mmCIF file of C-alpha atoms in Angstrom:
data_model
loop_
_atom_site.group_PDB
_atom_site.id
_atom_site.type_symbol
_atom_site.label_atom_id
_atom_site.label_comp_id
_atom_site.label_asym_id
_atom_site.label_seq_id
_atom_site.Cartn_x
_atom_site.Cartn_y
_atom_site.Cartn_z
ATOM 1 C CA UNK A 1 0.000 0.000 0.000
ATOM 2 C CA UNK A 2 3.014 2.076 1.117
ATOM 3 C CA UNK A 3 4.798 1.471 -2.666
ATOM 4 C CA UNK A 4 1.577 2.150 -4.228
ATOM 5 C CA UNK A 5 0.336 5.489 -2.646
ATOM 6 C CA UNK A 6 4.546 6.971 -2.750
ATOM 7 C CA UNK A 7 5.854 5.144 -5.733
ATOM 8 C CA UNK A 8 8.598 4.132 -3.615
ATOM 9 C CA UNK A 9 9.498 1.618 -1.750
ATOM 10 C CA UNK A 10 9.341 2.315 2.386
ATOM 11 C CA UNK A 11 12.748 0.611 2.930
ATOM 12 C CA UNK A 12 15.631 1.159 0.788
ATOM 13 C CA UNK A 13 19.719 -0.598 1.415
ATOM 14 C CA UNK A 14 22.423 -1.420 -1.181
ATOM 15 C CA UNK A 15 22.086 -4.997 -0.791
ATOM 16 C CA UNK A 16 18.818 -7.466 0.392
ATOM 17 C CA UNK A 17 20.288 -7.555 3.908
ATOM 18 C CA UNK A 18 21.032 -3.780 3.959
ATOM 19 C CA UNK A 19 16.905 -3.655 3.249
ATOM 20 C CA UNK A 20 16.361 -6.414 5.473
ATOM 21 C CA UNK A 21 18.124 -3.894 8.733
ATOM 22 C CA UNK A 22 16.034 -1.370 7.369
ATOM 23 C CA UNK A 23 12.724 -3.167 7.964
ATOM 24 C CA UNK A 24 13.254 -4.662 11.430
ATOM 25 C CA UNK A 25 15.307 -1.615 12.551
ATOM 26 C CA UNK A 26 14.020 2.111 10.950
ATOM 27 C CA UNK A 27 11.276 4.133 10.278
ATOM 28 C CA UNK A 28 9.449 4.368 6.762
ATOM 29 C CA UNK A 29 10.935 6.619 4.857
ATOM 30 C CA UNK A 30 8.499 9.513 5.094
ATOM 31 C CA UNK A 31 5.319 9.895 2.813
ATOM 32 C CA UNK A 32 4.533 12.929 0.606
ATOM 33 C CA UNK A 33 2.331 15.509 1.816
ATOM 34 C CA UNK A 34 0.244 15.015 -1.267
ATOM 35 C CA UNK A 35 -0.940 11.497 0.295
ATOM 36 C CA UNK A 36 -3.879 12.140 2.464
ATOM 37 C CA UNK A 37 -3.350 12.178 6.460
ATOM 38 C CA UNK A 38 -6.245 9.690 6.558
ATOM 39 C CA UNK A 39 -4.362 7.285 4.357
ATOM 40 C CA UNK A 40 -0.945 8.306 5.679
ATOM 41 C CA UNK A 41 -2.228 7.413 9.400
ATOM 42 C CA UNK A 42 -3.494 3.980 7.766
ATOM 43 C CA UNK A 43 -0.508 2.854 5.881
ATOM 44 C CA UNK A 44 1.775 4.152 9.351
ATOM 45 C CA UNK A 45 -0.323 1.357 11.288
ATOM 46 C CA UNK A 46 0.506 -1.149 8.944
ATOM 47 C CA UNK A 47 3.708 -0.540 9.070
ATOM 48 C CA UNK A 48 4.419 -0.488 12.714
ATOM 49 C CA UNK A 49 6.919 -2.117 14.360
ATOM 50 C CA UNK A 50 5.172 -3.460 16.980
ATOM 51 C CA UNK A 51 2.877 -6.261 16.023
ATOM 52 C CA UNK A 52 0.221 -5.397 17.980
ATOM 53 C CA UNK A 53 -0.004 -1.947 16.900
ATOM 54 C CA UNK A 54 -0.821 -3.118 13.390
ATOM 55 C CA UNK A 55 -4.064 -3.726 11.970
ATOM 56 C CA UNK A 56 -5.240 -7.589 13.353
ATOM 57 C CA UNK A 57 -7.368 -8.279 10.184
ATOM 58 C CA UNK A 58 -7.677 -7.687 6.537
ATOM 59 C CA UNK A 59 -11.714 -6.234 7.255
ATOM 60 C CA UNK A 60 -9.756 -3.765 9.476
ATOM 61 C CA UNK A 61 -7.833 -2.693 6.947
ATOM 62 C CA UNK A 62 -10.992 -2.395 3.829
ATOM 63 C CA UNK A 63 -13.003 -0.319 6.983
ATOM 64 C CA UNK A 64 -10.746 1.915 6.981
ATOM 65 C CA UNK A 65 -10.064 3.029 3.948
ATOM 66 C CA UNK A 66 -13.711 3.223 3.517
ATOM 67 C CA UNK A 67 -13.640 5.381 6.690
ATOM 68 C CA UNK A 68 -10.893 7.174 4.591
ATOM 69 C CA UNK A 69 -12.866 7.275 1.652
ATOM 70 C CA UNK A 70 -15.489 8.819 3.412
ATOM 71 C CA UNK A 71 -13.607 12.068 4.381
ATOM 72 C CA UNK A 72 -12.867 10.456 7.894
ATOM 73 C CA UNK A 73 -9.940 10.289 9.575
ATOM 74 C CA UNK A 74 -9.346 7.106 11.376
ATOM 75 C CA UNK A 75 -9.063 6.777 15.282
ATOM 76 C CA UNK A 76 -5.636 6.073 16.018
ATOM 77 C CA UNK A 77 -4.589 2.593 17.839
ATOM 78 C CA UNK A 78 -2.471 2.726 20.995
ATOM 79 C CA UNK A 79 0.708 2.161 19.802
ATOM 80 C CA UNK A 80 2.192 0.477 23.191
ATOM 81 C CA UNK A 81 6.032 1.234 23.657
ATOM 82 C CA UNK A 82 8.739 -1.192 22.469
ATOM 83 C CA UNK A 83 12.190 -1.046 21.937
ATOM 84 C CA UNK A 84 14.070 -2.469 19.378
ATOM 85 C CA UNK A 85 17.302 -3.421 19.456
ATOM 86 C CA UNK A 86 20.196 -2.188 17.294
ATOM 87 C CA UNK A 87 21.938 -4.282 15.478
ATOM 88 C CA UNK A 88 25.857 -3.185 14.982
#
């Protein structure tokens, strides 16, 4: 959804386990301001690190982009605290 709405990919690195890092270890690069905040909010939650800070279903996911859709911005989810490790 992320590659789609930016036409770039979220995580970038000079080799597959340079992307890999990227993934478990940094934040999407940012989206442009011409994406929605509705959408930008939704396709941040997907993206979270933390698992349960993510979306839990596929219906949660269509709702609310039809929330989007709609002119709505979506509630946002707790996002509880974690900390990842850093890999050297």
């Amino acid at each position: 959804m992320y590659e789609m709405a930016a036409g770039s990919k979220p995580f970038t690195g000079a080799t597959a386990f340079e992307a890999s890092a990227a993934i478990l270890h940094e934040s999407p690069a940012p989206l442009p301001g011409r994406i929605p905040p509705a959408l930008q909010q939704i396709i941040t939650r997907c993206l979270a690190k933390d698992p349960r800070a993510r979306y839990r279903q596929a219906d949660e996911i269509r709702s609310a982009l039809e929330t989007a859709q709609a002119g709505v911005v979506p509630a946002s989810a707790p996002v509880p605290a974690v900390t990842v490790p850093r890999v050297s």
